[in-house]
CHARMM-style PDB file with segment names, atoms N, HN, CA, C and O in Angstrom:
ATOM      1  N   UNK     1    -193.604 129.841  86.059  1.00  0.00      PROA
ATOM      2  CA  UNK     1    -193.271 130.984  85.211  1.00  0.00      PROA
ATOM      3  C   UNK     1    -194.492 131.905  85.164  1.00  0.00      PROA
ATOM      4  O   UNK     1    -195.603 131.446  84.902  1.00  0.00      PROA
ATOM      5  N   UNK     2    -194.242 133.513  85.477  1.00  0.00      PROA
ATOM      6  HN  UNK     2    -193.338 133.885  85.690  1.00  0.00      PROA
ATOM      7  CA  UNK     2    -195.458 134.335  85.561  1.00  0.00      PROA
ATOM      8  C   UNK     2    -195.863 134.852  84.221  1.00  0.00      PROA
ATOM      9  O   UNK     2    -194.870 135.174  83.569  1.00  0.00      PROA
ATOM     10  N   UNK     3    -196.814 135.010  83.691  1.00  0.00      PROA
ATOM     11  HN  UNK     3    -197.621 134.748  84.221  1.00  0.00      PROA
ATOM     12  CA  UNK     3    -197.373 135.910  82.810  1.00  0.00      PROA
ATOM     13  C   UNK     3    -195.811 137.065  82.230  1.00  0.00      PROA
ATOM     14  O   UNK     3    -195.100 136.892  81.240  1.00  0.00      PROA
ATOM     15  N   UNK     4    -195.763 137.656  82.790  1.00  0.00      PROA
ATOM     16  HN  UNK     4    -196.340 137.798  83.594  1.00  0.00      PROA
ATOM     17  CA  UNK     4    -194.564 138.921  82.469  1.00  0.00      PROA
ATOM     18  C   UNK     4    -193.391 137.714  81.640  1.00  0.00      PROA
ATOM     19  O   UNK     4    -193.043 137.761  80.460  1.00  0.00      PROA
ATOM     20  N   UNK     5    -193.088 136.991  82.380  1.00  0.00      PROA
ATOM     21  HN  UNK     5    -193.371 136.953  83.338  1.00  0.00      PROA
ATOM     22  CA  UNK     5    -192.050 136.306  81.882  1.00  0.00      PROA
ATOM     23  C   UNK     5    -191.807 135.606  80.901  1.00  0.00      PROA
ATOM     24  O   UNK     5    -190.743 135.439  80.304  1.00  0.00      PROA
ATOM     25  N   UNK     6    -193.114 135.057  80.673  1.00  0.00      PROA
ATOM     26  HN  UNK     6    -193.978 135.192  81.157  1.00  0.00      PROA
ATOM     27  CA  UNK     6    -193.521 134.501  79.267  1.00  0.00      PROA
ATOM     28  C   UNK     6    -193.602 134.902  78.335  1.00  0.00      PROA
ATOM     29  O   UNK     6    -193.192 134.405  77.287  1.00  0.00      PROA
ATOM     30  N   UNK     7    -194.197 135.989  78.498  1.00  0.00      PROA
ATOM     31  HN  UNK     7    -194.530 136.393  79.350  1.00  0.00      PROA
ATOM     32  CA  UNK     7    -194.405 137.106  77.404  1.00  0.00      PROA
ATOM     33  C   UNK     7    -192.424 137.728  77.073  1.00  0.00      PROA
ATOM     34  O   UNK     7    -192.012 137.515  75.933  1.00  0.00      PROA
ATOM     35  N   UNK     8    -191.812 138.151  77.692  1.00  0.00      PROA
ATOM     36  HN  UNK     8    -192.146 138.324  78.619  1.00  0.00      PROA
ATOM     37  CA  UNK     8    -190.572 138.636  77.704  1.00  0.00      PROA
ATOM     38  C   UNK     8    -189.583 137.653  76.630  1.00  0.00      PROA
ATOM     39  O   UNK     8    -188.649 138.011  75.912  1.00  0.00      PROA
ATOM     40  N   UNK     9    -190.269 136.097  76.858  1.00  0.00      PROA
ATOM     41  HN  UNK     9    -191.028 135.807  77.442  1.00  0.00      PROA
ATOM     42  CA  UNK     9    -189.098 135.166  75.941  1.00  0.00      PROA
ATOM     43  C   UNK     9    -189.486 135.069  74.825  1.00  0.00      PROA
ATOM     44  O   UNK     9    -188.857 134.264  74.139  1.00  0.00      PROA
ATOM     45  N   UNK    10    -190.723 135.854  74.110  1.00  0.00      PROA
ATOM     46  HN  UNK    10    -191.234 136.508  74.667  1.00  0.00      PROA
ATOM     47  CA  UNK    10    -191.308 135.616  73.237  1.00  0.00      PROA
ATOM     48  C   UNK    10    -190.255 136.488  72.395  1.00  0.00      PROA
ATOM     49  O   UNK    10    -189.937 137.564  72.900  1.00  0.00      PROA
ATOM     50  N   UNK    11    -189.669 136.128  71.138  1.00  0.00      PROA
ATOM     51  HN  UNK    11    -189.927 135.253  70.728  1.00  0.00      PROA
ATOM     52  CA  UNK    11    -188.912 137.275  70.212  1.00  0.00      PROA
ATOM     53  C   UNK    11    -189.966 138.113  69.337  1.00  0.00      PROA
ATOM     54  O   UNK    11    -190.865 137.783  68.563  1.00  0.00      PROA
ATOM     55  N   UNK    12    -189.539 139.159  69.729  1.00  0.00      PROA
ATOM     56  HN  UNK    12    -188.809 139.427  70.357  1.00  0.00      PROA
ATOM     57  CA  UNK    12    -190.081 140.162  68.406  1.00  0.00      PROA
ATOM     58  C   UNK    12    -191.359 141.282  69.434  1.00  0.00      PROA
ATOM     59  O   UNK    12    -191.977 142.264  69.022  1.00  0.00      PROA
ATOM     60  N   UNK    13    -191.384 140.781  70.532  1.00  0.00      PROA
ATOM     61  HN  UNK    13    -190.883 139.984  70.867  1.00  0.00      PROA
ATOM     62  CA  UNK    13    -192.345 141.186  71.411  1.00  0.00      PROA
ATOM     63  C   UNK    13    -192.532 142.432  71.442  1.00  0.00      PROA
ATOM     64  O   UNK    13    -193.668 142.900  71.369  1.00  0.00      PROA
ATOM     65  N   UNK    14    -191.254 143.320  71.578  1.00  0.00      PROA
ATOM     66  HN  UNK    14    -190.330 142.940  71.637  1.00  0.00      PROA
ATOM     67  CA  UNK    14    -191.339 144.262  72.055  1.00  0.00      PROA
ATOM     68  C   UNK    14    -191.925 145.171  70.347  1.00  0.00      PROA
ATOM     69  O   UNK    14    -192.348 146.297  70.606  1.00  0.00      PROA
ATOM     70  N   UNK    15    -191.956 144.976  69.481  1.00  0.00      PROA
ATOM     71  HN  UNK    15    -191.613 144.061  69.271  1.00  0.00      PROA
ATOM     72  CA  UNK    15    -193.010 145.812  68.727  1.00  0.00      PROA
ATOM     73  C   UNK    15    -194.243 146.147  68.950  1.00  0.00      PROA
ATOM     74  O   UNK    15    -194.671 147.290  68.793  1.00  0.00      PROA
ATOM     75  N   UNK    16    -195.061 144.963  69.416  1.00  0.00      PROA
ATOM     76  HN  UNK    16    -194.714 144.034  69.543  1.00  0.00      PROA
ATOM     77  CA  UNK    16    -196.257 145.322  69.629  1.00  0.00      PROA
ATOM     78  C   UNK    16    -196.601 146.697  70.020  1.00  0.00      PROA
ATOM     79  O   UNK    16    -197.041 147.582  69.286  1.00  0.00      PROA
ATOM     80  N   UNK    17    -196.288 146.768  71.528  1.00  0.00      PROA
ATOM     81  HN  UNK    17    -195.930 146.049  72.124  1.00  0.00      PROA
ATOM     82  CA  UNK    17    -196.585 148.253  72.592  1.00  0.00      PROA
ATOM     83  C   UNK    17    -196.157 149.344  70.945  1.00  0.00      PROA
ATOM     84  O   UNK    17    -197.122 149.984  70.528  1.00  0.00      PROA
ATOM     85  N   UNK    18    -195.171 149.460  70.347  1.00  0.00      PROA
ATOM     86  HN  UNK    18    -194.386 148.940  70.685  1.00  0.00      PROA
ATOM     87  CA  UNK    18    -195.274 150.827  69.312  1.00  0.00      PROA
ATOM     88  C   UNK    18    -196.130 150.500  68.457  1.00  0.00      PROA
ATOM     89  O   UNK    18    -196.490 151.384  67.679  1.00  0.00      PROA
ATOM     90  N   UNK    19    -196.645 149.318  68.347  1.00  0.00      PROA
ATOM     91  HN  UNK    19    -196.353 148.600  68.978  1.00  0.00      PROA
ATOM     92  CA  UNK    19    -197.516 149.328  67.347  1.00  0.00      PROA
ATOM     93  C   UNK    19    -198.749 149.888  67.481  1.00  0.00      PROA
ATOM     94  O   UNK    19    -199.249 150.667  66.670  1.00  0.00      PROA
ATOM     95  N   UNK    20    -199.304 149.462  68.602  1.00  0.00      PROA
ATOM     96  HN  UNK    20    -198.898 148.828  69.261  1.00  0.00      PROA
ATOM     97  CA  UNK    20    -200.116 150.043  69.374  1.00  0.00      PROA
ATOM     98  C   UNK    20    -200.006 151.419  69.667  1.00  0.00      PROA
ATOM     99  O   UNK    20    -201.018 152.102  69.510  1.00  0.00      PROA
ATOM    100  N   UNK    21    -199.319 151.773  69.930  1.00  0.00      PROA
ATOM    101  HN  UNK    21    -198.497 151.218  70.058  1.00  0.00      PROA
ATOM    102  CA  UNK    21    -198.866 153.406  70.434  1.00  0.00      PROA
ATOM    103  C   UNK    21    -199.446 154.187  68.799  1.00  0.00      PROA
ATOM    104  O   UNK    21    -200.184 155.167  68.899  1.00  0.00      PROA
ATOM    105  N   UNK    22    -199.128 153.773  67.638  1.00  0.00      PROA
ATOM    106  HN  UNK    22    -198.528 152.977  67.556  1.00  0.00      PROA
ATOM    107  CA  UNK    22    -199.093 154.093  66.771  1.00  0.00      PROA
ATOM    108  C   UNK    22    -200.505 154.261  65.682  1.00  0.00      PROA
ATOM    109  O   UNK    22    -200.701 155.154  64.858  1.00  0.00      PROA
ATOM    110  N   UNK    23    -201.254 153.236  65.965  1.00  0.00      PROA
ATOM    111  HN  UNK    23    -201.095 152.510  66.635  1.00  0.00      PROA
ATOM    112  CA  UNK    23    -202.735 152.858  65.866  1.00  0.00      PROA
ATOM    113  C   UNK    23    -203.485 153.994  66.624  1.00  0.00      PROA
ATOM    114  O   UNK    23    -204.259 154.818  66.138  1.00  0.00      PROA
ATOM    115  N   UNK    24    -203.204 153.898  67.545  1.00  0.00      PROA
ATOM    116  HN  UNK    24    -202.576 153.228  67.940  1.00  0.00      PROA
ATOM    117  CA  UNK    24    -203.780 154.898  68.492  1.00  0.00      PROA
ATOM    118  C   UNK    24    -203.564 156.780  68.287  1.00  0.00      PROA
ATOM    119  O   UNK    24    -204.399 157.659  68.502  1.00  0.00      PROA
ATOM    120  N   UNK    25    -201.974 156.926  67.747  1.00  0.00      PROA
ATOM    121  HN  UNK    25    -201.295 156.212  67.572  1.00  0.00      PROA
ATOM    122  CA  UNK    25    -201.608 158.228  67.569  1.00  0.00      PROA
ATOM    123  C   UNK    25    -202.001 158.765  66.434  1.00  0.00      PROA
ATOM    124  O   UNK    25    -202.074 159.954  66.121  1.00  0.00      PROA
ATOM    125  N   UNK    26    -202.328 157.521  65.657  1.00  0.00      PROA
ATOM    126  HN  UNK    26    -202.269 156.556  65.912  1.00  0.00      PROA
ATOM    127  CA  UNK    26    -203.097 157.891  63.759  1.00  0.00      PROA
ATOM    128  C   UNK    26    -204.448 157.995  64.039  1.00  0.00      PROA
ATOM    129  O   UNK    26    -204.967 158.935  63.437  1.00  0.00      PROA
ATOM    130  N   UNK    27    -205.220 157.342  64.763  1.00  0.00      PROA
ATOM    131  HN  UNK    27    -204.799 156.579  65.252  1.00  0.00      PROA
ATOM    132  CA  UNK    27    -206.685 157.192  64.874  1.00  0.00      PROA
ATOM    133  C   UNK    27    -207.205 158.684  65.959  1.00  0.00      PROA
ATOM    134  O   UNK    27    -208.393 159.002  66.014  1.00  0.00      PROA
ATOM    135  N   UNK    28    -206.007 159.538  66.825  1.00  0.00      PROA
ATOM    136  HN  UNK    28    -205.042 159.280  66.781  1.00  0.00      PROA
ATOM    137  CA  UNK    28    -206.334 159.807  67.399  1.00  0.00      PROA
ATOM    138  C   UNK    28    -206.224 161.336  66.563  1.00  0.00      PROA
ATOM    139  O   UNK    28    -206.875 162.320  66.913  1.00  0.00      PROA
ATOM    140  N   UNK    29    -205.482 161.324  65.655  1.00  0.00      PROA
ATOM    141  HN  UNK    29    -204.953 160.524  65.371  1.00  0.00      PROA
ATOM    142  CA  UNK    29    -204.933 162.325  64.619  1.00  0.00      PROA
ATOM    143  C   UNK    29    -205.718 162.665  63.393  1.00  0.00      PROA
ATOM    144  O   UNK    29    -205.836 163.809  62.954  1.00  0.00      PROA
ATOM    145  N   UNK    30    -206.304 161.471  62.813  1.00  0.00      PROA
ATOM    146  HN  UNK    30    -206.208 160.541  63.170  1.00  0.00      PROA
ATOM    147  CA  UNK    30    -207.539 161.656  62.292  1.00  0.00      PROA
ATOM    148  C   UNK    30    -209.110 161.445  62.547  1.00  0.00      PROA
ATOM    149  O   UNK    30    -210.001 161.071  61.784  1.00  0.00      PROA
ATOM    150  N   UNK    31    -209.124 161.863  64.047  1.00  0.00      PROA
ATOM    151  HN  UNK    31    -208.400 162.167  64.666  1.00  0.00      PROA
ATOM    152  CA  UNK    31    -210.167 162.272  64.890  1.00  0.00      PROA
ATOM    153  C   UNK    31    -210.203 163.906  65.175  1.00  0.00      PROA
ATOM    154  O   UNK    31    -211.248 164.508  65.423  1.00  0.00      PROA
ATOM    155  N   UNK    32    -209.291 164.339  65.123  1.00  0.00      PROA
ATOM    156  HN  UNK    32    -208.442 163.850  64.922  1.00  0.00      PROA
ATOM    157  CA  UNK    32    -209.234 165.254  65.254  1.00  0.00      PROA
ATOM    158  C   UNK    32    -209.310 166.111  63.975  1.00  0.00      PROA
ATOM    159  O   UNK    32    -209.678 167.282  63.878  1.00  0.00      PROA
ATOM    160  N   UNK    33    -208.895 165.297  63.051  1.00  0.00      PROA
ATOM    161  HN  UNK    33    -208.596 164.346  63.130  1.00  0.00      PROA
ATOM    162  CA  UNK    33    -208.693 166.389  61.719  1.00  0.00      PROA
ATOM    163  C   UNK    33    -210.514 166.607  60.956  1.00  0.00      PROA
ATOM    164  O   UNK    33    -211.036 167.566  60.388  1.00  0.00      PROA
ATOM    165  N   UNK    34    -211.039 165.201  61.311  1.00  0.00      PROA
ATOM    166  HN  UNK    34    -210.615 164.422  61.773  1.00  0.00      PROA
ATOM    167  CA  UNK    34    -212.437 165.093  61.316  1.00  0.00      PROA
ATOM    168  C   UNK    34    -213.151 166.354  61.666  1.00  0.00      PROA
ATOM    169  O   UNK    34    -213.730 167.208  60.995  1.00  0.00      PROA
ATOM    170  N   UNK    35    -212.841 166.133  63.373  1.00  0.00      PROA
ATOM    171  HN  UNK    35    -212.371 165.439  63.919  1.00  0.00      PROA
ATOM    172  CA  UNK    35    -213.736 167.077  64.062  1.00  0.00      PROA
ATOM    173  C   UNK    35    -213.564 168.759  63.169  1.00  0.00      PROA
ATOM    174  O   UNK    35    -214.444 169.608  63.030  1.00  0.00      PROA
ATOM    175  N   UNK    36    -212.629 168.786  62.854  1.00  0.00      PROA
ATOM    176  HN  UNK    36    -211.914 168.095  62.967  1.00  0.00      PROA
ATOM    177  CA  UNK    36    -212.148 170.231  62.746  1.00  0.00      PROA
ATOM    178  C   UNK    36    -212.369 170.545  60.821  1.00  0.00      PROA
ATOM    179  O   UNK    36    -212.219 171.646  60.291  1.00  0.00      PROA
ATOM    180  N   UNK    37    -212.647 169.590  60.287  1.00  0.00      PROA
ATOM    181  HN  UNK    37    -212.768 168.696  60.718  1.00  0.00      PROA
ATOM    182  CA  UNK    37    -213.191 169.502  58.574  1.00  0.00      PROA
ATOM    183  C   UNK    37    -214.382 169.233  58.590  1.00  0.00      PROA
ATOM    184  O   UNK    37    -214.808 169.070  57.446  1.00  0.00      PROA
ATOM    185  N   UNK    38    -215.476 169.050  59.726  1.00  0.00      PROA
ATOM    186  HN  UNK    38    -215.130 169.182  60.655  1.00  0.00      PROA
ATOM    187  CA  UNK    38    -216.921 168.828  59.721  1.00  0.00      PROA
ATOM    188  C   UNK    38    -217.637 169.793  59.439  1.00  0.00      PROA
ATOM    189  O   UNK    38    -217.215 170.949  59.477  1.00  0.00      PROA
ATOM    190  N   UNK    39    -218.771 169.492  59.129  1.00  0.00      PROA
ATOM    191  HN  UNK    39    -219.114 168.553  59.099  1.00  0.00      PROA
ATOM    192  CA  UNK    39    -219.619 170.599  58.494  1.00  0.00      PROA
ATOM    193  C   UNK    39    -220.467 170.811  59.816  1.00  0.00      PROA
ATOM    194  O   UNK    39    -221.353 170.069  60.239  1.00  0.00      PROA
ATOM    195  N   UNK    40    -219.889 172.267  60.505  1.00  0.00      PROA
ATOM    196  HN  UNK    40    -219.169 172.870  60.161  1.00  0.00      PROA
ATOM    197  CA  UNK    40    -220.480 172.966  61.552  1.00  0.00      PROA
ATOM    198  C   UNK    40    -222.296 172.926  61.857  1.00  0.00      PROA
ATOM    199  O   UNK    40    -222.944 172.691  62.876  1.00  0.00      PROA
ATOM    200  N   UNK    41    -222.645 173.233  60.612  1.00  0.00      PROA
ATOM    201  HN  UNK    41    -222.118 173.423  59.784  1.00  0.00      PROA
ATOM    202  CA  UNK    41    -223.748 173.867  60.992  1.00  0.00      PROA
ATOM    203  C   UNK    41    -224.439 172.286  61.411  1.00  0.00      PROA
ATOM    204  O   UNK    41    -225.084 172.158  62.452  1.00  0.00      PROA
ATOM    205  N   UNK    42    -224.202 171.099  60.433  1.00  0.00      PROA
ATOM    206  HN  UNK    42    -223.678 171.202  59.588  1.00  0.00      PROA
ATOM    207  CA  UNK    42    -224.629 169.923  60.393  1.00  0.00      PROA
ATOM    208  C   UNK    42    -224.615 169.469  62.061  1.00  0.00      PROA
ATOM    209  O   UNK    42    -225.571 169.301  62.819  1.00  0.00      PROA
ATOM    210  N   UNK    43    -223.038 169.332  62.330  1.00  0.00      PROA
ATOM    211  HN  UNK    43    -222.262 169.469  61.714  1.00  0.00      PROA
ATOM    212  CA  UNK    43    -223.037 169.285  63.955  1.00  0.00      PROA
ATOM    213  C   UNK    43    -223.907 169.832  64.705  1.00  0.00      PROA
ATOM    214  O   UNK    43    -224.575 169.248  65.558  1.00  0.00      PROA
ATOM    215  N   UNK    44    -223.946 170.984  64.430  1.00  0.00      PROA
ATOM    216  HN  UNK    44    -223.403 171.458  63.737  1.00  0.00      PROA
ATOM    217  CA  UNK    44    -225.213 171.534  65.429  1.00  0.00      PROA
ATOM    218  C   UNK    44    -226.344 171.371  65.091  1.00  0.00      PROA
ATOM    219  O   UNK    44    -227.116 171.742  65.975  1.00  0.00      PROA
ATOM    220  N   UNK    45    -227.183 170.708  63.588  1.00  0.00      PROA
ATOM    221  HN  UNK    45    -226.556 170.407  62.870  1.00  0.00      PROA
ATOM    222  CA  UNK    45    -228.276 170.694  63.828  1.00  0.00      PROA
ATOM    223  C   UNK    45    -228.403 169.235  64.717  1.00  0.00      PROA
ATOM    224  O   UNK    45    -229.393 169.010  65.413  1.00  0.00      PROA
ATOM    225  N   UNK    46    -227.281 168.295  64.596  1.00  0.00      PROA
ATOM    226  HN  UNK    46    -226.477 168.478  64.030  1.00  0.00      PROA
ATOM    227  CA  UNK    46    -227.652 166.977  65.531  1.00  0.00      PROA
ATOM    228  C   UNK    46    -227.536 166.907  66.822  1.00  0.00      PROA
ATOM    229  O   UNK    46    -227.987 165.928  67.418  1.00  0.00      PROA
ATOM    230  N   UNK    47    -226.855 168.023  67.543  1.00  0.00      PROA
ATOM    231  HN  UNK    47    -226.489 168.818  67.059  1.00  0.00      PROA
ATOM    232  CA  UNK    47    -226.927 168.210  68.761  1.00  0.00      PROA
ATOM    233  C   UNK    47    -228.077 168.454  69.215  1.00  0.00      PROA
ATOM    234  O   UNK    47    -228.719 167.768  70.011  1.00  0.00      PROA
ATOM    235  N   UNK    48    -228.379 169.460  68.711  1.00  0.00      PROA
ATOM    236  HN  UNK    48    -227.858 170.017  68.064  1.00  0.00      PROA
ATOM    237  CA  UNK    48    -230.190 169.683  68.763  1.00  0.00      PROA
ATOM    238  C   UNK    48    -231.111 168.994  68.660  1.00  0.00      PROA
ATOM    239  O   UNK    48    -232.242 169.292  69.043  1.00  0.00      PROA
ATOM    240  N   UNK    49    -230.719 167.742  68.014  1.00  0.00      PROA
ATOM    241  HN  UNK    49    -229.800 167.501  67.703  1.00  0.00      PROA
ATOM    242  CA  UNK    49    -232.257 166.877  67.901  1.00  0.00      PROA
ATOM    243  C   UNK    49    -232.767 166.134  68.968  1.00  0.00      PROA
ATOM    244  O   UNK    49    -233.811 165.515  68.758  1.00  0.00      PROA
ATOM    245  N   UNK    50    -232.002 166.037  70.585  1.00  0.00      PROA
ATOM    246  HN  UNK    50    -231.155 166.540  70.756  1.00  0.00      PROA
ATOM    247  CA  UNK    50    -232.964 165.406  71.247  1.00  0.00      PROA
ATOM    248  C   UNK    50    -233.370 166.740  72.402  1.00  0.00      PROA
ATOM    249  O   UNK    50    -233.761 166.425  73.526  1.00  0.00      PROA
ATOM    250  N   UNK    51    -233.260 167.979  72.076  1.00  0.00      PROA
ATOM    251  HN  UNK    51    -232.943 168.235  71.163  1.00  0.00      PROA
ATOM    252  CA  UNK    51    -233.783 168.746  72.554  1.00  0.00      PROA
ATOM    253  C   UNK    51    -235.279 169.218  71.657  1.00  0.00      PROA
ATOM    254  O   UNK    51    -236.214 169.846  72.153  1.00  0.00      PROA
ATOM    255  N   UNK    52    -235.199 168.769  70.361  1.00  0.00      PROA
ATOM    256  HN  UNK    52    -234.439 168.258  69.958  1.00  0.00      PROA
ATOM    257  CA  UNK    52    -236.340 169.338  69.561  1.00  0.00      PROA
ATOM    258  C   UNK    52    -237.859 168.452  70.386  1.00  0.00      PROA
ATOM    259  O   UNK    52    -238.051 167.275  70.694  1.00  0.00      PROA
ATOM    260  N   UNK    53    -238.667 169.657  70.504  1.00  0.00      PROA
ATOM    261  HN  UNK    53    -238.510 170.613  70.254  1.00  0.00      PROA
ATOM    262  CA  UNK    53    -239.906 169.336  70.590  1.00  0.00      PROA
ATOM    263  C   UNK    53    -241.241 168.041  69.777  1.00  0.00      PROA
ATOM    264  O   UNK    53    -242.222 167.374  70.104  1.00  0.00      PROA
ATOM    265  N   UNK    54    -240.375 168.346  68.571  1.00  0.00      PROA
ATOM    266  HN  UNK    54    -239.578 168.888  68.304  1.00  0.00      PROA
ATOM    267  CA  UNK    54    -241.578 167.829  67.530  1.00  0.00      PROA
ATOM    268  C   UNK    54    -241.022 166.512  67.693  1.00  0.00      PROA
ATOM    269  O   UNK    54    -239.815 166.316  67.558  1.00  0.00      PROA
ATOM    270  N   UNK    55    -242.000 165.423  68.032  1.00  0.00      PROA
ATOM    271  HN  UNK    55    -242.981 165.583  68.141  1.00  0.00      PROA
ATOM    272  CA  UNK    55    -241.988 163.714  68.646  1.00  0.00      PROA
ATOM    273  C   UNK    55    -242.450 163.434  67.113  1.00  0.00      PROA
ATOM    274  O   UNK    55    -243.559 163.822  66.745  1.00  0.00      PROA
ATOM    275  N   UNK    56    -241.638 162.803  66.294  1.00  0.00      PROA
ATOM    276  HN  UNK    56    -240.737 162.488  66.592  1.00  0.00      PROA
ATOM    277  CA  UNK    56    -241.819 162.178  65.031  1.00  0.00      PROA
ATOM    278  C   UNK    56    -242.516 160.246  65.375  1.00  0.00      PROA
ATOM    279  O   UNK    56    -243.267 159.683  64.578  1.00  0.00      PROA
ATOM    280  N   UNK    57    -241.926 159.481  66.925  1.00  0.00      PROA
ATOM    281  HN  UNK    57    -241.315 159.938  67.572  1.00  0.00      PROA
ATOM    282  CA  UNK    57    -242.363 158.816  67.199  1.00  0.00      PROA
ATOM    283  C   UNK    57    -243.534 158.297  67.252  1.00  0.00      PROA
ATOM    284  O   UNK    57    -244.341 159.223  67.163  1.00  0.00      PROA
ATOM    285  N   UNK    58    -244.216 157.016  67.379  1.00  0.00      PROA
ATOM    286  HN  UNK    58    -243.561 156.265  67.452  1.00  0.00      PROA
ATOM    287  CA  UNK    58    -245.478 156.765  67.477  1.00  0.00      PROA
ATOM    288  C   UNK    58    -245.715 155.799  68.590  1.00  0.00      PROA
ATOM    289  O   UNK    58    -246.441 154.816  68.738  1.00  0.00      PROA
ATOM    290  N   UNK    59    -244.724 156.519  69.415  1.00  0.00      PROA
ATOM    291  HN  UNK    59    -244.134 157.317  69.295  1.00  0.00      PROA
ATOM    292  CA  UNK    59    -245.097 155.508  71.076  1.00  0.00      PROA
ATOM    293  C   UNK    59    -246.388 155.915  71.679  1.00  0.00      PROA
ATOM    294  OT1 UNK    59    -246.777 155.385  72.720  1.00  0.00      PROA
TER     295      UNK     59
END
């Protein structure tokens, strides 16, 4: 018996895949609502920080 087939006699199986589908369509929905309610200027000052000059490091 292959993998596919095993899985197929299992009852209730076929929820998973929407469950999944669904995890993914919420997480991917409030990724986006994130990006777009962020505080702009903040974003850009962290983009900037590994272009900034000033080495706070002590390598």
């Amino acid at each position: 018996m292959n993998f596919i087939n095993y899985l197929e006699s299992i009852t209730g199986i076929g929820i998973y895949p929407l469950l999944s589908f669904l995890i993914f369509f919420i997480f991917f929905i409030l990724l986006i609502v994130y990006v777009f309610k962020s505080n702009k200027k903040l974003l850009n000052e962290m983009s900037n920080i590994p272009l900034n000059d000033n080495d706070l490091s002590s390598n």
